[in-house]
Coordinates of C-alpha atoms and ligand atoms in Angstrom, one line a residue:
Chain A
M65 CA 76.9 94.5 69.9
E66 CA 75.3 91.4 71.4
Y67 CA 76.4 90.5 74.9
K68 CA 78.3 87.2 75.0
P69 CA 80.1 86.8 78.2
I70 CA 83.7 85.7 78.3
R71 CA 84.0 83.0 81.0
K72 CA 87.2 82.7 82.9
V73 CA 88.2 80.7 85.9
V74 CA 89.7 83.2 88.3
S75 CA 90.3 84.0 91.9
G76 CA 88.4 86.8 93.6
N77 CA 91.6 88.8 93.4
Y78 CA 92.1 88.2 89.7
A79 CA 88.4 89.0 89.2
A80 CA 89.2 92.4 90.7
A81 CA 92.3 92.9 88.6
Y82 CA 90.3 92.1 85.4
A83 CA 87.6 94.6 86.4
V84 CA 90.3 97.2 86.9
K85 CA 91.6 96.5 83.4
H86 CA 88.1 96.6 81.8
A87 CA 87.2 99.8 83.7
R88 CA 90.2 101.5 82.0
V89 CA 91.6 102.7 85.3
E90 CA 94.4 105.3 84.7
V91 CA 96.2 105.2 88.0
V92 CA 96.8 102.3 90.4
A93 CA 98.8 103.1 93.5
A94 CA 99.3 100.2 95.9
Y95 CA 101.4 98.5 98.5
P96 CA 101.3 94.7 98.7
I97 CA 99.6 93.2 101.8
T98 CA 98.4 89.7 102.2
P99 CA 95.8 88.6 101.0
Q100 CA 95.4 91.5 98.7
T101 CA 98.8 91.0 97.0
S102 CA 97.7 89.1 94.0
I103 CA 95.3 91.9 92.9
I104 CA 98.1 94.3 92.3
E105 CA 100.5 91.6 91.1
K106 CA 98.0 90.8 88.3
I107 CA 97.5 94.4 87.5
A108 CA 101.3 94.8 87.3
E109 CA 101.5 91.8 85.0
F110 CA 98.8 93.3 82.7
I111 CA 100.9 96.5 82.5
A112 CA 104.2 94.6 82.0
N113 CA 102.6 92.7 79.1
D114 CA 101.1 95.8 77.6
E115 CA 97.7 94.4 78.1
I116 CA 96.5 97.7 79.5
E117 CA 97.1 101.1 77.9
N118 CA 97.3 104.5 79.5
I119 CA 97.8 103.3 83.0
Q120 CA 100.3 104.4 85.7
Y121 CA 101.3 102.0 88.4
V122 CA 102.7 103.7 91.4
P123 CA 104.5 101.3 93.8
V124 CA 104.4 103.2 97.2
E125 CA 105.9 102.5 100.5
S126 CA 102.7 102.2 102.6
E127 CA 99.0 102.2 102.4
H128 CA 98.8 105.7 103.7
S129 CA 100.9 106.7 100.6
A130 CA 98.8 104.5 98.4
M131 CA 95.7 106.4 99.3
A132 CA 97.5 109.8 99.2
A133 CA 98.7 109.0 95.6
S134 CA 95.2 107.9 94.7
I135 CA 93.8 111.1 96.0
G136 CA 96.3 113.1 94.0
A137 CA 95.6 111.1 90.9
S138 CA 91.8 111.4 91.3
A139 CA 92.0 115.1 91.9
T140 CA 93.6 115.5 88.5
G141 CA 90.6 113.9 87.0
A142 CA 92.0 110.4 86.5
R143 CA 90.2 107.2 87.3
A144 CA 92.1 105.8 90.3
F145 CA 92.1 102.4 92.0
T146 CA 93.9 100.8 94.9
A147 CA 93.5 97.7 97.0
T148 CA 94.3 96.8 100.6
S149 CA 93.4 94.7 103.6
A150 CA 93.2 94.8 107.4
Q151 CA 96.0 96.7 109.0
G152 CA 96.8 98.3 105.6
L153 CA 93.3 99.7 105.5
A154 CA 93.7 100.9 109.1
L155 CA 96.8 102.7 108.1
M156 CA 94.9 104.5 105.3
H157 CA 92.2 105.7 107.7
E158 CA 93.2 109.3 107.8
M159 CA 93.4 109.5 104.0
L160 CA 90.0 107.8 103.6
H161 CA 88.3 110.8 105.2
W162 CA 90.3 113.0 102.9
A163 CA 89.2 111.2 99.7
A164 CA 85.6 111.4 100.7
G165 CA 85.7 115.0 101.9
A166 CA 87.3 116.1 98.7
R167 CA 84.6 114.2 96.8
L168 CA 87.0 112.0 94.8
P169 CA 85.4 108.8 93.3
I170 CA 88.3 106.5 94.0
V171 CA 87.5 102.8 94.0
M172 CA 89.3 100.4 96.3
V173 CA 89.0 96.7 96.9
D174 CA 89.4 95.7 100.5
V175 CA 90.1 92.1 101.1
N176 CA 88.3 91.6 104.4
R177 CA 90.8 90.3 106.9
A178 CA 90.9 90.1 110.7
M179 CA 92.7 92.8 112.7
A180 CA 95.7 91.8 114.8
P181 CA 96.6 90.8 117.4
P182 CA 96.6 87.9 117.4
W183 CA 98.0 88.1 113.9
S184 CA 95.6 86.7 111.4
V185 CA 95.3 86.8 107.6
W186 CA 91.8 85.2 107.5
D187 CA 88.4 86.6 106.8
D188 CA 86.6 89.1 109.2
Q189 CA 84.7 92.2 108.4
T190 CA 85.9 94.4 111.3
D191 CA 88.6 96.1 109.1
S192 CA 86.2 97.5 106.6
L193 CA 83.4 98.2 109.1
S194 CA 85.9 100.2 111.2
Q195 CA 85.9 102.6 108.2
R196 CA 82.2 103.1 108.4
D197 CA 82.2 106.8 109.1
T198 CA 84.8 107.9 106.6
G199 CA 82.3 108.8 103.9
W200 CA 83.1 105.8 101.6
M201 CA 80.4 103.7 100.1
Q202 CA 80.7 100.0 100.9
F203 CA 79.7 97.0 98.7
Y204 CA 80.1 93.5 100.1
A205 CA 80.6 90.8 97.4
E206 CA 79.3 87.3 98.0
N207 CA 81.4 85.6 95.3
N208 CA 84.0 86.3 92.6
Q209 CA 81.4 87.3 90.1
E210 CA 80.2 90.0 92.5
V211 CA 83.8 91.2 92.9
Y212 CA 84.1 91.8 89.2
D213 CA 80.6 93.3 88.8
G214 CA 81.0 95.3 92.0
V215 CA 84.2 97.1 90.8
L216 CA 82.6 98.0 87.5
M217 CA 79.4 99.3 89.1
A218 CA 81.4 101.0 91.9
F219 CA 83.2 103.2 89.4
K220 CA 80.0 104.2 87.7
I221 CA 78.2 105.0 91.0
A222 CA 81.2 106.7 92.6
E223 CA 81.7 108.9 89.5
T224 CA 78.0 109.9 89.5
V225 CA 77.7 110.9 93.1
N226 CA 81.4 112.0 93.6
L227 CA 82.1 109.7 96.5
P228 CA 84.7 107.0 96.9
A229 CA 83.6 103.4 97.0
M230 CA 85.0 100.2 98.6
V231 CA 84.3 96.8 97.1
I232 CA 84.8 94.2 99.8
E233 CA 85.7 90.5 99.3
S234 CA 86.5 87.8 101.9
A235 CA 90.1 86.9 102.5
F236 CA 90.9 83.5 100.9
I237 CA 87.3 82.3 100.8
L238 CA 87.1 84.6 97.7
S239 CA 90.5 86.2 97.3
H240 CA 92.3 83.0 96.6
T241 CA 89.5 80.6 95.5
Y242 CA 89.0 80.0 91.8
D243 CA 85.6 80.1 90.3
V244 CA 83.9 80.8 87.0
V245 CA 83.4 84.5 86.4
E246 CA 81.5 85.9 83.4
M247 CA 83.4 88.8 82.1
I248 CA 82.1 91.5 79.8
P249 CA 83.7 92.3 76.4
Q250 CA 85.6 95.6 76.5
E251 CA 83.4 97.5 74.1
L252 CA 80.4 96.7 76.2
V253 CA 82.1 97.8 79.4
D254 CA 83.1 101.0 77.6
E255 CA 79.4 101.6 76.8
F256 CA 78.4 101.0 80.4
L257 CA 81.3 102.9 81.9
P258 CA 82.2 105.9 79.9
P259 CA 85.3 108.1 80.7
R260 CA 85.1 109.9 84.0
K261 CA 83.7 113.5 84.0
P262 CA 85.4 115.0 87.1
L263 CA 83.7 117.6 89.3
Y264 CA 87.0 119.6 89.2
T265 CA 90.5 119.0 88.1
L266 CA 93.9 120.1 89.4
T267 CA 95.2 120.1 85.8
D268 CA 92.8 122.8 84.5
F269 CA 95.5 125.4 84.5
D270 CA 93.2 128.1 83.2
N271 CA 91.0 127.7 86.3
P272 CA 93.5 127.1 89.1
I273 CA 92.0 125.8 92.3
S274 CA 93.2 124.7 95.7
V275 CA 91.9 121.5 97.1
G276 CA 91.8 120.9 100.8
A277 CA 91.8 124.6 101.8
L278 CA 90.8 125.6 105.3
G279 CA 87.2 125.4 106.1
T280 CA 86.3 127.8 108.9
P281 CA 83.3 127.2 111.2
S282 CA 81.2 129.3 108.9
D283 CA 81.6 126.9 106.0
Y284 CA 82.7 123.4 107.2
Y285 CA 79.2 122.4 108.3
E286 CA 77.7 123.0 104.8
F287 CA 80.2 120.8 103.2
R288 CA 79.5 118.0 105.7
Y289 CA 75.8 118.4 104.8
K290 CA 76.6 118.1 101.1
L291 CA 78.6 114.9 101.8
A292 CA 75.7 113.5 103.8
K293 CA 73.2 114.3 101.0
A294 CA 75.4 112.8 98.4
M295 CA 75.5 109.5 100.4
E296 CA 71.7 109.7 100.6
D297 CA 71.3 110.4 96.9
A298 CA 73.6 107.5 96.2
K299 CA 70.8 105.1 97.1
K300 CA 68.9 106.1 94.0
V301 CA 72.0 105.9 91.8
I302 CA 72.9 102.5 93.2
H303 CA 69.4 101.3 92.3
E304 CA 69.6 102.7 88.7
V305 CA 73.1 101.5 88.0
G306 CA 72.3 98.1 89.4
K307 CA 69.2 97.9 87.3
E308 CA 71.1 99.0 84.2
F309 CA 73.7 96.4 84.9
G310 CA 71.0 93.7 85.0
E311 CA 69.4 94.9 81.8
R312 CA 72.7 94.9 79.9
F313 CA 74.5 91.9 81.4
G314 CA 71.8 89.8 83.1
R315 CA 72.7 90.1 86.7
D316 CA 70.4 92.5 88.5
Y317 CA 71.8 94.6 91.4
S318 CA 69.0 97.1 91.7
Q319 CA 68.3 96.0 95.3
M320 CA 70.7 97.1 98.1
I321 CA 69.5 94.0 100.0
E322 CA 69.3 90.9 98.0
L323 CA 66.3 88.8 99.1
Y324 CA 66.4 85.1 98.8
R325 CA 63.2 83.1 99.4
T326 CA 61.9 85.6 101.9
E327 CA 58.3 86.1 100.4
D328 CA 56.6 83.8 102.9
A329 CA 59.4 83.4 105.4
D330 CA 58.7 83.3 109.1
F331 CA 62.3 84.4 109.8
V332 CA 65.3 85.4 107.8
F333 CA 69.1 85.3 108.1
M334 CA 70.7 88.6 107.4
G335 CA 74.4 89.1 106.8
M336 CA 77.0 90.4 104.3
G337 CA 79.6 88.9 102.0
S338 CA 80.7 85.4 101.3
L339 CA 79.0 83.8 104.3
M340 CA 75.6 84.5 102.6
G341 CA 76.4 82.0 99.9
T342 CA 76.5 79.3 102.7
V343 CA 73.3 80.7 104.1
K344 CA 71.4 80.5 100.8
Q345 CA 72.5 76.9 100.4
A346 CA 71.3 76.2 104.0
V347 CA 68.0 78.0 103.3
D348 CA 67.3 75.5 100.4
L349 CA 68.0 72.6 102.7
L350 CA 66.0 74.0 105.6
R351 CA 63.1 74.7 103.3
E352 CA 63.1 71.0 102.3
E353 CA 63.0 70.2 106.0
G354 CA 59.9 72.4 106.5
Y355 CA 61.5 75.6 107.9
K356 CA 60.0 78.7 106.3
V357 CA 63.2 80.7 106.1
G358 CA 64.9 83.1 103.8
A359 CA 68.1 85.0 103.4
A360 CA 68.7 88.8 103.2
K361 CA 72.1 89.7 101.9
V362 CA 73.1 93.3 102.6
R363 CA 75.0 94.3 99.5
W364 CA 75.5 97.9 100.3
F365 CA 76.3 98.8 103.9
R366 CA 77.0 102.4 103.1
P367 CA 74.7 104.1 102.3
F368 CA 72.7 101.9 104.6
P369 CA 69.5 100.4 103.0
S370 CA 67.1 101.4 105.8
E371 CA 64.0 101.5 103.6
E372 CA 64.6 98.1 102.1
L373 CA 65.2 96.7 105.5
Y374 CA 61.9 98.1 106.7
E375 CA 60.1 96.5 103.8
L376 CA 61.6 93.2 104.8
A377 CA 61.2 93.6 108.6
K378 CA 57.5 94.3 108.5
N379 CA 56.8 90.9 106.9
V380 CA 58.8 88.6 109.1
Q381 CA 58.6 87.5 112.7
A382 CA 62.3 87.5 113.4
I383 CA 65.7 88.3 111.9
A384 CA 68.9 86.5 112.8
V385 CA 71.7 88.9 112.1
L386 CA 75.0 87.1 111.3
D387 CA 77.9 89.4 112.0
R388 CA 81.4 88.4 111.0
N389 CA 82.6 91.4 113.0
F390 CA 82.2 93.0 116.4
S391 CA 82.1 96.4 117.9
F392 CA 83.7 96.0 121.4
G393 CA 81.5 97.2 124.2
Q394 CA 78.4 96.8 122.2
E395 CA 77.5 94.2 119.6
G396 CA 77.8 93.1 116.0
I397 CA 78.0 96.1 113.7
L398 CA 75.3 95.1 111.2
F399 CA 73.0 94.1 114.1
N400 CA 73.5 97.5 115.7
E401 CA 72.8 99.3 112.4
A402 CA 69.7 97.2 111.6
K403 CA 68.1 97.7 115.0
G404 CA 68.8 101.4 114.8
A405 CA 67.2 101.7 111.4
L406 CA 64.0 100.1 112.6
Y407 CA 63.6 101.8 115.9
N408 CA 61.3 104.6 114.8
T409 CA 59.2 102.3 112.6
D410 CA 56.3 100.0 113.3
A411 CA 58.3 97.0 112.2
K412 CA 59.6 95.3 115.3
P413 CA 60.6 91.7 114.5
L414 CA 62.5 89.8 117.1
M415 CA 66.2 90.4 116.4
K416 CA 69.1 88.3 117.5
N417 CA 72.8 88.7 116.8
Y418 CA 75.0 85.8 116.1
I419 CA 78.7 86.5 116.1
V420 CA 80.2 84.1 113.5
G421 CA 83.3 83.3 111.6
L422 CA 85.6 85.8 113.2
G423 CA 89.2 85.5 112.1
G424 CA 88.3 82.9 109.5
R425 CA 86.5 80.5 111.8
D426 CA 84.6 78.1 109.5
F427 CA 80.9 78.8 109.1
T428 CA 79.0 76.0 107.5
V429 CA 75.5 75.0 106.4
N430 CA 75.3 72.9 109.6
D431 CA 75.9 76.1 111.6
V432 CA 73.0 77.8 109.8
R433 CA 70.8 74.8 110.7
K434 CA 71.7 75.1 114.4
I435 CA 71.0 78.8 114.3
A436 CA 67.6 78.0 112.6
E437 CA 66.7 75.6 115.4
N438 CA 67.6 78.3 118.0
M439 CA 65.6 80.9 116.1
K440 CA 62.6 78.7 116.0
A441 CA 62.7 78.1 119.7
I442 CA 62.9 81.9 120.3
I443 CA 59.9 82.6 118.1
D444 CA 57.9 79.9 119.8
K445 CA 58.7 81.4 123.2
G446 CA 58.2 84.9 121.9
E447 CA 61.4 86.2 123.6
L448 CA 65.2 86.2 123.1
D449 CA 67.5 83.9 125.2
V450 CA 70.5 86.2 124.7
E451 CA 70.7 89.2 122.4
V452 CA 74.3 88.7 121.3
D453 CA 75.3 85.1 120.8
W454 CA 79.1 84.2 120.5
Y455 CA 78.0 81.2 118.5
H456 CA 81.3 79.3 118.0
L457 CA 82.7 79.9 121.5
K458 CA 84.3 76.8 123.0
R459 CA 82.4 76.3 126.2
Chain B
M269 CA 83.4 125.1 86.8
N270 CA 82.6 125.0 90.5
T271 CA 84.7 127.4 92.5
L272 CA 84.4 127.9 96.2
F273 CA 84.0 131.6 96.7
G274 CA 85.0 133.2 93.4
E275 CA 87.2 136.2 93.4
K276 CA 87.1 138.8 96.2
K277 CA 85.2 141.7 94.9
E278 CA 86.5 145.2 94.9
G279 CA 85.8 146.9 98.2
A280 CA 84.2 143.8 99.7
T281 CA 85.3 143.0 103.2
K282 CA 83.8 139.5 103.4
I283 CA 82.3 137.1 100.9
V284 CA 79.5 135.3 102.7
L285 CA 77.4 132.4 101.2
K286 CA 73.9 132.6 102.6
S287 CA 72.4 129.3 101.8
V288 CA 73.7 125.7 101.4
D289 CA 72.7 125.8 97.8
E290 CA 75.2 128.5 97.0
Y291 CA 78.0 126.2 98.1
P292 CA 79.8 124.1 95.5
E293 CA 79.7 120.3 95.7
A294 CA 83.3 119.9 96.8
P295 CA 85.4 122.1 99.1
V296 CA 87.5 123.4 96.3
S297 CA 88.4 127.1 95.9
L298 CA 89.6 129.3 93.2
G299 CA 93.2 130.3 93.5
T300 CA 93.7 130.0 97.2
T301 CA 92.0 130.4 100.5
L302 CA 90.3 133.6 99.4
S303 CA 87.3 133.1 101.7
N304 CA 89.4 132.8 104.8
F305 CA 89.8 136.3 106.1
T306 CA 92.8 136.0 108.4
G307 CA 93.2 139.8 108.7
D308 CA 91.5 139.8 112.1
W309 CA 94.3 137.6 113.6
R310 CA 96.7 140.5 113.5
T311 CA 98.5 142.2 116.3
F312 CA 101.5 143.5 114.4
I313 CA 101.2 145.1 111.0
P314 CA 103.9 145.2 108.2
V315 CA 104.9 148.7 107.2
I316 CA 106.7 148.9 103.9
D317 CA 109.3 151.5 103.0
D318 CA 109.2 152.0 99.2
E319 CA 112.6 153.8 99.4
K320 CA 114.3 150.6 100.5
C321 CA 112.3 148.2 98.3
V322 CA 114.1 146.7 95.3
K323 CA 111.0 145.0 93.9
C324 CA 112.5 141.5 94.3
Y325 CA 109.0 140.1 95.4
I326 CA 110.5 137.7 97.9
C327 CA 107.9 138.9 100.4
W328 CA 105.1 138.1 97.8
K329 CA 106.6 134.6 97.4
F330 CA 106.9 133.9 101.1
C331 CA 103.7 135.4 102.4
P332 CA 101.6 132.4 103.5
E333 CA 98.3 134.2 102.9
P334 CA 97.1 136.0 99.7
A335 CA 98.1 139.3 101.5
I336 CA 101.0 140.8 99.5
F337 CA 100.1 142.1 96.1
I338 CA 102.1 144.0 93.5
R339 CA 101.0 147.5 92.9
E340 CA 100.7 149.2 89.5
D341 CA 104.0 151.1 90.2
G342 CA 105.8 147.8 90.8
Y343 CA 106.1 148.2 94.5
V344 CA 104.3 145.9 96.9
G345 CA 101.2 146.5 99.0
V346 CA 99.4 144.6 101.7
D347 CA 95.8 143.4 101.6
Y348 CA 94.7 143.8 105.2
D349 CA 91.8 141.4 104.9
Y350 CA 94.4 138.7 104.7
C351 CA 97.6 139.9 106.4
K352 CA 97.7 137.9 109.7
G353 CA 100.8 139.8 110.9
C354 CA 103.1 136.8 111.1
G355 CA 106.1 138.9 110.1
I356 CA 107.5 136.4 107.6
C357 CA 107.7 139.1 104.9
A358 CA 109.7 141.4 107.2
N359 CA 112.0 138.5 108.1
E360 CA 112.7 137.5 104.5
C361 CA 113.0 141.0 102.9
P362 CA 116.6 141.3 101.9
T363 CA 116.8 145.1 102.2
K364 CA 114.8 145.3 105.5
A365 CA 112.2 147.4 103.7
I366 CA 109.5 145.9 105.9
T367 CA 109.1 146.5 109.6
M368 CA 106.5 145.1 111.9
E369 CA 104.8 147.6 114.0
K370 CA 102.2 147.1 116.8
E371 CA 98.8 147.8 115.3
E372 CA 96.6 150.4 117.0
K373 CA 93.0 149.2 116.8
Ligands
SF4_740 S1 102.9 139.7 108.0 FE1 102.7 137.6 107.2 S2 100.6 137.6 106.4 FE2 101.2 139.8 106.6 S3 102.0 140.3 104.6 FE3 103.7 139.7 105.9 S4 104.0 137.5 105.5 FE4 102.0 138.1 104.7
SF4_741 S1 111.1 141.5 99.9 FE1 111.5 143.6 100.5 S2 112.6 144.4 98.8 FE2 111.7 142.6 98.0 S3 109.8 143.3 97.1 FE3 109.3 142.7 99.2 S4 109.5 144.7 100.3 FE4 110.5 145.0 98.4

């Protein structure tokens, strides 16, 4: 069948809901939380209108239960999905370890939202990055198209390596903003994403198993190693699935870091999620003004693309890391990771951390220009002014 | 089918996996926590009086470990690799056929 995309104008949340439908998800367990709410409302509407077959929607009383139900469903071999945001994701935290430890390929959309207090429903990456060490893969979407594509790819990757995956979109900037999304006809999604082949299933009654049994000190360690290795192996699978997606549907996701006009760049802006759309636009304008700049969008934060970062870092003089998040007592989380990944290599560009856009603070093309001016001054001087710059601070 | 430690072999006291490659991908086990030998936790040991036993198997149901098994003659026995000496069986037995005695080691 020839690929002719179906174009729809949808919000990021609806893009996620359509992807859930097209992925033939069998169980959705969710609790509504702003701004995730419209994802599960749309899925509920699909179910109410008989637009999805063979799906169970489980309305639960909290996110902890949403993840617990997803774990149970996934352990029976079903394709399971849930969605959440901010405090809801934090409430799931314990269960996130459980899903990864039991090697269940659940896919979840997290709508990036600032943690309270002060209470906020706006964009900020600290919620998802706080879950960094749970064993979940993390994909950061730049736009609504990437939310849709990300969910479909996440299922395929997750079910290949038997690890859960989070697809992350910005609160409101994507979740509630409408844009054209090219959707894939169902038959072609089915070819790309065949039914799940589970590693084990609770419903194989001839081979009864227990899941989550005690792991004594003589065995726990080996299972952690297996989990670590699966995460490492996932890099190759991400590359292959991203390449296959490009060959089938024209959008290539083979690189874990998307490079934009970096070939001859003196310095690059690095960041994740929707703010990189703004950065790419700014790069075009700055290029016209004579700045040799590029953008490096980190698509996958877990597993972390250290090798791709090294390839980039050895060819530039400086990297401005834009963090819409912060680890208190240290610095921006992507900045911290990126520096760590380069430490034992011969690539040592100047690296500066800009804390931007926390709690939905507007981040514009003009902000990128100001950062570019600052970066240029740093490169000319050959040293940093400050390492961590609270860029928007009212002074 | 990946199973964690397979079935406990006749006469084996411990099933040990020697290399990481022998481990399954996920921490999932066949039946129950067969690999977890809780027998060495024991201070008290259940002693079963077959004369009083009425083969109700309540002890088998309540035992939190895979310790109580049903013998060929229908009475119950205890697998000491697993019995941790918690005394639940003795407490639940309706005919008081099980008594907990201090184990001499
Ligand atoms: S003492 Fe506890 S572990 Fe041992 S057989 Fe009785 S119930 Fe089972
Ligand atoms: S509970 Fe008591 S009577 Fe029942 S089977 Fe066990 S030992 Fe026998």
